[in-house]
Coordinates of C-alpha atoms and ligand atoms in Angstrom, one line a residue:
M1 CA -252.6 -26.5 -7.6
T2 CA -253.2 -30.2 -8.1
S3 CA -252.4 -31.7 -4.2
S4 CA -250.8 -30.3 -1.4
T5 CA -249.1 -32.6 1.0
T6 CA -247.7 -32.0 5.1
E7 CA -244.3 -32.3 5.7
E8 CA -242.4 -31.8 9.0
Y9 CA -238.9 -30.4 9.5
D10 CA -237.0 -29.2 12.0
V11 CA -235.8 -25.8 10.1
I12 CA -236.6 -25.3 6.4
V13 CA -234.4 -22.5 4.2
L14 CA -236.1 -20.2 1.6
G15 CA -233.3 -19.8 -0.7
A16 CA -230.6 -21.5 -1.8
G17 CA -227.8 -18.8 -2.3
P18 CA -224.4 -18.8 -0.4
T19 CA -226.6 -17.9 3.0
G20 CA -229.5 -20.0 2.7
E21 CA -226.7 -22.9 2.0
N22 CA -224.8 -22.4 5.4
V23 CA -227.7 -22.0 7.4
A24 CA -228.5 -25.4 6.1
D25 CA -225.3 -26.5 6.6
R26 CA -225.0 -25.0 10.0
T27 CA -228.6 -26.6 11.3
V28 CA -228.0 -30.1 10.3
A29 CA -224.7 -30.3 11.5
A30 CA -226.5 -29.6 14.8
G31 CA -228.3 -32.7 13.9
L32 CA -231.6 -30.7 13.1
R33 CA -233.8 -32.1 10.0
T34 CA -233.3 -29.0 7.1
V35 CA -235.5 -28.4 4.3
I36 CA -233.6 -25.7 1.7
V37 CA -236.0 -24.6 -0.9
E38 CA -235.3 -23.0 -4.2
S39 CA -236.9 -21.6 -7.0
E40 CA -234.0 -21.0 -9.2
L41 CA -230.6 -22.6 -9.4
V42 CA -229.1 -24.0 -6.6
G43 CA -226.4 -21.6 -4.8
G44 CA -228.1 -18.5 -5.9
E45 CA -227.1 -14.9 -7.7
C46 CA -223.4 -15.3 -6.5
S47 CA -223.1 -18.5 -8.2
Y48 CA -224.4 -17.4 -11.6
W49 CA -224.9 -14.0 -12.1
A50 CA -222.8 -12.2 -9.9
C51 CA -219.4 -12.7 -7.2
M52 CA -218.5 -16.0 -9.1
P53 CA -219.6 -14.8 -13.3
S54 CA -218.1 -10.9 -12.3
K55 CA -214.7 -12.1 -10.7
A56 CA -214.3 -14.4 -13.5
L57 CA -214.4 -12.0 -16.5
L58 CA -212.1 -9.9 -14.8
R59 CA -209.0 -11.7 -13.1
P60 CA -208.6 -12.0 -17.1
V61 CA -208.1 -8.3 -16.7
A62 CA -205.8 -8.0 -13.8
A63 CA -203.6 -10.9 -14.8
L64 CA -202.7 -9.2 -18.3
D65 CA -202.2 -5.8 -16.5
D66 CA -200.3 -7.3 -13.9
A67 CA -197.9 -8.7 -17.1
R68 CA -198.0 -5.1 -18.9
A69 CA -196.8 -3.9 -15.3
V70 CA -193.5 -5.8 -15.3
A71 CA -190.8 -4.8 -18.1
G72 CA -189.9 -8.8 -19.5
S73 CA -193.1 -9.7 -19.1
R74 CA -194.7 -6.5 -20.7
E75 CA -191.9 -7.3 -24.2
A76 CA -193.7 -10.7 -23.5
V77 CA -197.7 -9.8 -23.6
G78 CA -196.9 -6.9 -25.6
G79 CA -200.0 -5.1 -26.7
G80 CA -202.0 -8.4 -27.3
R81 CA -206.1 -8.0 -26.3
L82 CA -207.5 -10.8 -23.9
D83 CA -209.1 -13.9 -25.8
A84 CA -212.7 -12.8 -25.8
A85 CA -213.9 -16.9 -26.8
A86 CA -211.4 -17.7 -24.0
V87 CA -212.2 -15.4 -21.6
L88 CA -215.9 -16.0 -21.6
A89 CA -215.1 -19.9 -21.7
R90 CA -213.5 -20.0 -18.3
R91 CA -217.0 -17.5 -16.9
D92 CA -219.0 -20.8 -18.1
S93 CA -216.9 -22.9 -16.6
F94 CA -217.0 -21.5 -13.1
T95 CA -221.4 -21.3 -13.0
S96 CA -221.3 -24.5 -14.3
N97 CA -222.7 -23.8 -17.4
W98 CA -225.7 -22.4 -15.1
K99 CA -226.4 -25.8 -14.1
D100 CA -227.0 -26.9 -10.1
D101 CA -225.8 -30.8 -10.2
G102 CA -222.8 -30.3 -8.7
Q103 CA -224.2 -28.1 -5.8
V104 CA -227.3 -30.3 -5.2
Q105 CA -224.9 -32.9 -4.8
W106 CA -222.9 -31.2 -2.2
L107 CA -226.9 -30.9 -0.3
R108 CA -227.2 -34.4 -1.1
D109 CA -223.9 -35.2 0.7
T110 CA -224.8 -32.8 3.6
G111 CA -227.9 -34.6 4.4
I112 CA -229.8 -31.4 3.6
E113 CA -233.2 -32.0 2.1
L114 CA -233.5 -30.0 -1.3
V115 CA -237.6 -28.5 -2.6
R116 CA -238.1 -27.3 -5.5
G117 CA -239.7 -24.3 -6.3
H118 CA -241.5 -20.7 -5.0
G119 CA -242.4 -20.8 -1.0
R120 CA -244.3 -18.7 0.4
L121 CA -244.5 -18.1 4.5
A122 CA -248.2 -19.5 5.3
G123 CA -248.5 -18.7 8.7
V124 CA -246.6 -19.6 12.2
R125 CA -243.8 -22.1 10.7
T126 CA -245.1 -23.0 7.9
V127 CA -244.1 -22.4 4.1
T128 CA -245.7 -23.5 1.4
V129 CA -243.9 -24.6 -1.9
E130 CA -245.8 -23.7 -5.6
A131 CA -243.4 -26.3 -8.0
E132 CA -243.7 -25.3 -11.8
D133 CA -246.1 -27.9 -12.4
G134 CA -248.8 -26.1 -10.5
S135 CA -248.8 -28.6 -7.2
E136 CA -248.1 -27.4 -4.1
R137 CA -246.6 -28.9 -0.9
V138 CA -246.8 -27.8 3.1
L139 CA -243.6 -27.7 5.0
T140 CA -243.8 -26.7 8.3
A141 CA -240.9 -26.4 11.3
R142 CA -240.7 -28.0 14.6
H143 CA -238.2 -24.8 15.1
A144 CA -237.6 -22.5 12.3
V145 CA -237.9 -20.9 9.1
A146 CA -234.7 -19.0 7.6
V147 CA -235.4 -16.6 5.2
C148 CA -232.5 -16.0 3.1
T149 CA -234.4 -14.8 -0.6
G150 CA -231.6 -12.5 -1.6
S151 CA -232.1 -9.2 -3.2
R152 CA -233.0 -8.3 -7.3
P153 CA -231.7 -5.7 -9.4
V154 CA -233.4 -2.1 -9.3
L155 CA -234.9 -0.6 -12.6
P156 CA -235.0 3.3 -11.6
T157 CA -238.7 4.5 -12.6
G158 CA -239.7 7.4 -14.7
V159 CA -237.5 6.6 -17.2
A160 CA -240.0 6.4 -20.7
G161 CA -239.3 3.4 -23.0
L162 CA -237.2 1.3 -20.5
A163 CA -238.6 -1.7 -20.2
D164 CA -238.8 -1.9 -24.0
A165 CA -235.3 -1.5 -24.5
H166 CA -235.3 -4.5 -22.9
P167 CA -231.6 -2.9 -20.3
W168 CA -229.2 -5.7 -19.2
T169 CA -228.9 -6.3 -15.5
N170 CA -226.3 -8.1 -13.6
R171 CA -227.4 -11.2 -14.8
E172 CA -227.2 -9.9 -18.4
A173 CA -223.7 -8.2 -18.1
T174 CA -222.4 -11.3 -16.0
G175 CA -224.1 -13.5 -18.6
S176 CA -223.4 -12.5 -22.3
A177 CA -222.2 -15.1 -24.4
T178 CA -221.7 -12.3 -26.5
V179 CA -219.8 -9.3 -26.4
P180 CA -221.6 -6.0 -27.3
K181 CA -219.7 -3.4 -30.0
R182 CA -221.2 -0.5 -27.8
L183 CA -222.1 -0.9 -24.1
A184 CA -223.8 1.8 -22.1
V185 CA -223.0 1.4 -18.0
V186 CA -225.6 3.4 -15.7
G187 CA -224.6 3.1 -12.2
G188 CA -221.2 4.4 -10.7
G189 CA -221.1 2.2 -7.9
V190 CA -219.8 -1.7 -7.5
V191 CA -221.7 -3.4 -10.6
G192 CA -221.7 -0.6 -12.8
V193 CA -217.2 -0.1 -12.2
E194 CA -216.1 -4.4 -12.4
M195 CA -218.5 -4.5 -15.7
A196 CA -217.2 -1.3 -17.4
T197 CA -214.2 -3.0 -16.8
A198 CA -215.2 -6.2 -17.7
W199 CA -216.1 -5.6 -21.3
R200 CA -214.4 -2.8 -21.7
A201 CA -211.4 -5.2 -21.4
L202 CA -213.3 -8.3 -23.5
G203 CA -213.5 -5.1 -26.5
S204 CA -216.8 -3.2 -26.0
E205 CA -216.7 0.7 -26.3
V206 CA -218.6 1.6 -23.0
V207 CA -219.4 4.2 -21.8
L208 CA -220.1 4.7 -18.1
L209 CA -222.8 7.2 -17.4
V210 CA -222.7 8.6 -13.4
R211 CA -225.7 10.6 -12.2
G212 CA -223.4 11.7 -9.4
H213 CA -220.0 13.5 -8.9
R214 CA -218.0 10.3 -7.9
L215 CA -217.5 6.6 -8.6
L216 CA -218.1 4.6 -5.6
P217 CA -219.7 7.4 -3.1
R218 CA -219.7 4.8 -0.3
M219 CA -216.1 4.8 -0.1
E220 CA -213.1 6.6 0.4
P221 CA -213.3 9.9 -2.7
F222 CA -209.7 8.4 -3.7
A223 CA -211.1 5.5 -4.4
G224 CA -213.6 7.0 -6.8
E225 CA -210.9 8.9 -8.1
F226 CA -208.5 6.0 -8.7
V227 CA -210.8 4.0 -9.9
A228 CA -212.2 7.0 -13.0
E229 CA -208.6 7.2 -13.7
G230 CA -207.8 3.9 -14.1
L231 CA -211.5 3.3 -16.7
R232 CA -210.6 6.1 -19.1
E233 CA -207.0 4.8 -19.5
A234 CA -208.2 1.6 -20.6
G235 CA -211.0 4.2 -22.7
V236 CA -214.1 4.0 -21.0
D237 CA -215.6 7.2 -22.0
L238 CA -217.0 8.1 -18.3
R239 CA -219.5 10.7 -18.2
F240 CA -220.3 12.7 -14.5
G241 CA -223.2 14.3 -13.8
T242 CA -225.2 12.6 -16.7
E243 CA -228.6 11.1 -16.7
V244 CA -230.8 9.0 -19.0
T245 CA -234.2 10.6 -19.5
A246 CA -235.2 7.9 -22.0
L247 CA -234.9 4.8 -23.9
E248 CA -235.7 4.1 -27.6
R249 CA -234.9 0.7 -28.9
P250 CA -238.0 0.0 -31.8
D251 CA -236.6 -3.5 -32.9
A252 CA -235.6 -6.2 -30.1
S253 CA -232.0 -7.6 -31.5
G254 CA -231.1 -3.7 -32.7
P255 CA -229.3 -0.6 -30.7
V256 CA -231.1 1.3 -27.8
V257 CA -230.9 5.1 -28.2
L258 CA -230.1 6.4 -24.8
T259 CA -231.3 10.5 -24.4
L260 CA -229.6 11.9 -21.9
G261 CA -230.5 14.9 -19.4
D262 CA -229.0 17.7 -21.7
G263 CA -231.1 16.7 -24.2
D264 CA -228.0 14.7 -26.0
T265 CA -228.6 11.5 -27.3
L266 CA -226.0 8.5 -27.6
T267 CA -226.5 4.5 -29.4
A268 CA -225.2 1.6 -27.7
D269 CA -225.9 -1.8 -28.8
E270 CA -226.9 -2.7 -25.1
V271 CA -227.1 -0.5 -21.5
L272 CA -226.7 -2.0 -18.5
Y273 CA -228.4 -0.6 -15.6
A274 CA -226.7 -1.2 -12.4
T275 CA -228.5 1.4 -9.7
G276 CA -229.6 -0.5 -6.9
R277 CA -230.5 -4.0 -5.4
A278 CA -234.2 -4.2 -3.8
P279 CA -235.4 -7.5 -1.3
R280 CA -236.9 -10.4 -2.5
T281 CA -240.1 -10.6 -0.5
A282 CA -243.0 -9.2 -2.5
D283 CA -244.2 -12.8 -2.7
I284 CA -242.7 -14.5 -0.1
G285 CA -246.5 -14.9 2.1
M286 CA -244.9 -11.9 4.3
E287 CA -248.4 -10.6 5.4
Q288 CA -249.2 -14.6 7.0
V289 CA -246.9 -13.2 9.7
G290 CA -247.9 -9.7 9.8
L291 CA -245.0 -7.7 7.7
H292 CA -245.0 -5.3 5.3
P293 CA -244.2 -7.7 1.7
G294 CA -241.9 -5.7 -0.4
G295 CA -239.8 -4.4 1.8
W296 CA -236.0 -5.3 3.8
L297 CA -236.6 -7.5 6.4
E298 CA -235.4 -6.0 10.1
V299 CA -233.9 -8.1 12.4
D300 CA -231.8 -7.9 15.2
D301 CA -228.1 -9.0 15.9
S302 CA -229.1 -12.4 15.9
C303 CA -230.9 -12.3 12.7
T304 CA -234.1 -13.2 14.1
V305 CA -237.0 -11.1 12.3
L306 CA -238.2 -8.1 14.1
G307 CA -241.9 -7.6 15.3
V308 CA -242.8 -11.7 14.5
D309 CA -243.9 -13.1 18.2
G310 CA -242.0 -16.7 19.0
E311 CA -238.6 -16.1 17.9
W312 CA -239.0 -18.7 14.8
L313 CA -238.2 -16.5 11.9
Y314 CA -234.6 -15.6 10.8
A315 CA -233.2 -13.5 7.9
A316 CA -229.8 -13.8 6.9
G317 CA -227.6 -12.3 3.4
D318 CA -229.0 -9.9 1.4
V319 CA -232.4 -9.9 2.2
N320 CA -232.0 -8.2 5.9
H321 CA -229.7 -5.4 4.4
R322 CA -227.0 -5.4 6.6
A323 CA -224.6 -5.8 4.2
L324 CA -225.3 -6.9 0.4
L325 CA -221.9 -9.7 0.0
T326 CA -221.9 -13.4 0.1
H327 CA -219.4 -12.9 2.8
Q328 CA -221.0 -11.1 5.4
G329 CA -224.3 -13.5 4.1
K330 CA -222.4 -16.6 5.0
Y331 CA -221.4 -14.9 8.1
Q332 CA -224.6 -14.5 9.3
A333 CA -225.7 -17.9 8.2
R334 CA -222.9 -19.0 10.5
I335 CA -224.8 -17.0 13.6
T336 CA -227.9 -17.6 12.5
G337 CA -227.3 -21.9 13.0
A338 CA -226.4 -21.4 15.6
A339 CA -228.6 -19.0 17.3
I340 CA -231.8 -21.7 15.7
A341 CA -229.4 -24.6 17.1
A342 CA -229.0 -22.5 20.9
R343 CA -232.9 -22.1 20.7
A344 CA -233.6 -25.7 19.5
Q345 CA -231.7 -26.5 22.8
G346 CA -233.8 -24.2 24.9
L347 CA -230.9 -22.8 25.5
A348 CA -230.6 -18.5 25.8
L349 CA -228.5 -16.5 23.0
D350 CA -225.1 -15.3 23.8
T351 CA -226.0 -11.9 21.6
S352 CA -223.2 -10.0 23.6
R353 CA -220.6 -8.4 20.8
W354 CA -218.3 -10.9 20.5
G355 CA -221.1 -14.2 21.2
A356 CA -222.1 -16.7 19.3
H357 CA -225.1 -15.4 18.7
S358 CA -224.3 -11.9 17.1
A359 CA -223.2 -10.9 13.5
S360 CA -221.4 -7.6 15.0
A361 CA -219.2 -7.9 12.7
D362 CA -221.3 -6.2 10.1
L363 CA -222.0 -3.3 11.7
A364 CA -217.6 -2.9 12.5
G365 CA -217.7 -2.0 8.8
A366 CA -218.0 -5.4 6.4
P367 CA -214.8 -5.9 4.1
Q368 CA -215.1 -5.5 0.8
V369 CA -213.1 -5.0 -2.4
V370 CA -213.8 -3.9 -6.0
F371 CA -211.9 -5.9 -9.0
T372 CA -211.5 -2.6 -10.9
Q373 CA -208.1 -1.4 -12.3
P374 CA -207.2 -0.5 -9.9
E375 CA -208.4 -3.1 -7.4
V376 CA -210.0 -1.1 -4.4
A377 CA -210.4 -2.9 -1.1
A378 CA -211.9 -1.7 2.3
V379 CA -213.0 -1.9 5.7
G380 CA -214.7 -0.4 8.5
L381 CA -215.4 4.0 9.0
T382 CA -214.2 5.8 5.9
L383 CA -212.4 9.2 7.4
A384 CA -216.3 11.0 6.8
A385 CA -218.7 8.7 8.3
A386 CA -216.2 8.1 11.5
E387 CA -216.5 11.9 12.3
Q388 CA -220.0 12.0 11.4
L389 CA -220.4 9.5 14.4
G390 CA -218.7 11.9 16.6
L391 CA -215.4 9.8 17.2
R392 CA -212.1 11.9 17.3
V393 CA -209.9 10.6 14.6
K394 CA -206.7 10.5 12.5
A395 CA -206.7 9.9 8.7
V396 CA -202.9 8.8 7.7
D397 CA -202.6 8.2 3.7
H398 CA -199.4 7.0 2.3
E399 CA -198.7 6.3 -1.5
I400 CA -198.1 2.6 -1.8
G401 CA -195.5 2.9 -4.3
S402 CA -193.0 4.1 -2.0
V403 CA -193.0 0.9 -0.8
A404 CA -190.0 -1.3 -1.9
G405 CA -192.6 -4.8 -2.7
A406 CA -195.0 -2.5 -4.3
S407 CA -192.4 -0.7 -6.7
L408 CA -191.1 -5.1 -7.6
Y409 CA -195.1 -5.8 -8.0
A410 CA -195.3 -3.6 -10.6
D411 CA -193.5 -0.9 -12.8
G412 CA -194.9 2.7 -12.1
Y413 CA -196.9 1.2 -8.7
R414 CA -199.6 4.0 -8.3
G415 CA -201.6 3.0 -5.8
R416 CA -202.9 5.1 -1.9
A417 CA -203.8 3.2 1.6
R418 CA -205.1 4.9 4.2
A419 CA -205.7 3.7 7.6
V420 CA -208.5 6.4 10.4
F421 CA -207.0 6.0 13.7
D422 CA -209.6 6.3 16.2
L423 CA -207.6 8.5 19.5
D424 CA -209.7 7.8 22.1
R425 CA -209.1 4.1 21.5
E426 CA -206.4 3.9 19.7
V427 CA -207.3 1.5 17.5
I428 CA -208.3 1.4 13.5
V429 CA -211.2 1.8 12.5
G430 CA -211.2 1.8 9.3
A431 CA -209.1 1.1 6.2
C432 CA -208.7 1.6 2.4
L433 CA -206.6 0.5 -0.3
V434 CA -206.3 1.1 -3.9
G435 CA -203.7 -0.4 -6.3
P436 CA -203.1 -3.5 -8.1
A437 CA -203.2 -7.1 -5.8
V438 CA -204.7 -4.4 -2.9
A439 CA -207.8 -7.3 -2.4
E440 CA -205.5 -9.6 -0.8
L441 CA -203.7 -7.3 2.1
L442 CA -207.6 -6.5 2.9
H443 CA -208.0 -9.5 5.0
S444 CA -204.9 -8.1 7.8
A445 CA -206.8 -4.8 7.6
T446 CA -210.4 -6.7 8.5
I447 CA -208.4 -8.4 11.5
A448 CA -207.0 -5.1 13.0
V449 CA -210.0 -3.2 12.2
V450 CA -212.8 -5.8 13.7
G451 CA -210.2 -7.4 16.0
E452 CA -209.9 -4.0 17.4
V453 CA -206.1 -4.5 17.7
P454 CA -204.4 -1.8 19.9
I455 CA -201.7 0.2 17.8
D456 CA -199.3 -0.5 20.2
R457 CA -199.7 -4.2 19.7
L458 CA -200.4 -3.7 15.9
W459 CA -196.8 -2.1 16.1
H460 CA -195.3 -5.2 16.8
A461 CA -197.4 -7.2 13.8
V462 CA -194.2 -7.4 11.2
P463 CA -195.3 -7.5 7.4
S464 CA -192.5 -9.2 5.3
Y465 CA -189.8 -7.7 3.5
P466 CA -190.7 -6.9 0.9
T467 CA -193.6 -7.0 0.4
I468 CA -196.8 -4.7 -0.1
S469 CA -198.0 -4.9 3.1
E470 CA -195.6 -2.6 4.3
V471 CA -197.4 -0.4 3.4
W472 CA -198.6 -1.1 7.5
L473 CA -195.5 0.3 8.7
R474 CA -196.0 3.7 6.8
L475 CA -199.6 3.8 8.6
L476 CA -198.5 3.1 12.0
E477 CA -195.7 5.7 11.8
G478 CA -197.8 8.3 10.6
C479 CA -200.3 7.6 13.4
R480 CA -197.6 7.4 15.9
G481 CA -195.3 10.3 14.7
Ligands
FAD501 C1 -222.7 -8.4 -10.3 C2 -222.5 -8.7 -8.9 C3 -221.5 -8.8 -8.0 C4 -220.9 -9.3 -7.1 N1 -220.0 -9.2 -6.7 C5 -219.9 -10.0 -5.3 C6 -218.5 -10.2 -4.8 O1 -217.4 -10.0 -5.8 N2 -218.1 -10.3 -3.8 C7 -219.4 -10.6 -2.6 O2 -218.6 -10.7 -1.6 N3 -220.8 -10.2 -3.2 C8 -220.7 -9.8 -4.2 N4 -222.3 -9.8 -4.8 C9 -222.7 -9.6 -4.2 C10 -223.8 -10.8 -3.7 O3 -224.0 -11.3 -5.0 C11 -224.6 -11.2 -2.6 O4 -224.3 -10.6 -1.6 C12 -225.1 -13.0 -2.4 O5 -225.6 -13.2 -3.6 C13 -226.1 -12.6 -1.3 O6 -226.6 -14.6 -1.2 P1 -227.7 -14.9 -0.4 O7 -227.7 -15.7 -0.1 O8 -228.6 -13.8 0.2 O9 -229.0 -14.1 -1.9 P2 -229.0 -14.5 -3.2 O10 -227.5 -15.5 -3.4 O11 -229.6 -13.6 -3.9 O12 -229.7 -16.3 -2.9 C14 -231.4 -16.1 -2.9 C15 -231.7 -17.5 -3.4 O13 -233.0 -17.7 -3.0 C16 -233.4 -18.4 -3.7 N5 -235.4 -17.4 -3.7 C17 -235.4 -16.4 -3.6 N6 -237.0 -16.4 -3.6 C18 -237.4 -17.7 -3.4 C19 -238.9 -18.1 -2.9 N7 -239.9 -17.1 -2.8 N8 -238.4 -19.5 -3.1 C20 -237.2 -20.0 -2.9 N9 -236.1 -19.3 -3.6 C21 -236.6 -18.4 -4.0 C22 -233.2 -17.4 -5.0 O14 -233.8 -17.9 -6.7 C23 -231.8 -17.1 -4.8 O15 -231.5 -18.5 -5.6 C24 -222.7 -9.1 -6.3 C25 -223.1 -8.7 -7.1 C26 -224.0 -8.9 -7.9 C27 -224.6 -8.3 -8.5

């Protein structure tokens, strides 16, 4: 540490990912002088090592499959494979080659001040920022500090040789400049299945190792079954009930040998661990405000941190563990910004179910798309989750391919939709759609679930003919009889 100055703001935001950027945007819009602290790239994990690059890798896979699914265009693309170099170059453009100039300019244009360095809470409404050169700045906030530091990948403990094997995490899996000849993917959640899809299509031989017996375990079981079928058809070697017990990579640039639970071994050029996320809270000074370092930050619906007096500390985005998704983080950011602005004006918060200061939709069920082939789009409760909550529910399933719009979309369209109806409240509490191009259908389901639109009213919301959306009619008919 070489020098230390103190600067006062209205609001300090820790972390300039999508969540932090949106908190700052809202507080500046409310007339509050706001500074954002960022230790890496402005834009966060989402922009450089998660949503953007992963979807840039996956979009060409869907485009090619779509062309192949229709007689006429199928002949035009023939049996060609993706041009990996072109796909990687397009991915690089979406990450701005891992440079954040554009996002820094947006901060400037928006009136948000930026301090680069590692931020730590240092007491009530106080943050210290350690710059790369070791110098330190002390920032104080008149009103609020919002922690938006996101999450990091978790590697399992007890796997011999894991650290020395230099495994890929989401960063290398979304950012690699070359296509490994053989890629082993560990984990059957969203990141595992998406990255297996992308790298297989780019030319890797992919083996997907899953400890349990299904993919996407938090979704309806049929979602994982369709995705497993898609992966197998694409040539992925999918192995369930498999644990990796040891890794060996004597030469960092050479292959890695994985030992599996049954004693078998397999050799890969890279191994990706997609085995969950942990909060980035180990070194942000949580102990200075009486909280346990390293844990998820527990918040109420206004994203105010619980267990800290004075209602000045907020946590939004991945770090509060409510929903590890960019759109939910940005939603929480809008709520957090509004709560900070209200309290700064001495106003009471409206944290009622539909209140301006309540991120209650996180709990109604966050929408999520899995960009595999086929796609999965889900919102709200699964049938099993609704039953566990003791709701009186009815699930209606429909094969999407029977709908005219779907059969036009792809020859032999394969996909399934499920709606979970709450029979007492007469609303939909969950929906899951699997099939080509279902991602863009999800928002209609989100409106129905989050808006609690009565089934009798949904009946009058007529989907266009001939679109895949007509599956809604079949689901509603299935409920109404
Ligand atoms: C491979 C992958 C694909 C994904 N795809 C999608 C998707 O398609 N759609 C979707 O909705 N979600 C997706 N997600 C999830 C999404 O990336 C996260 O939910 C989102 O990035 C969370 O945003 P955030 O702002 O809370 O955190 P982050 O994006 O992680 O940003 C946090 C920021 O805080 C900074 N920071 C941390 N600690 C400090 C500190 N002490 N001082 C200063 N700065 C600090 C970090 O450097 C970072 O810039 C994906 C995740 C992965 C891993």
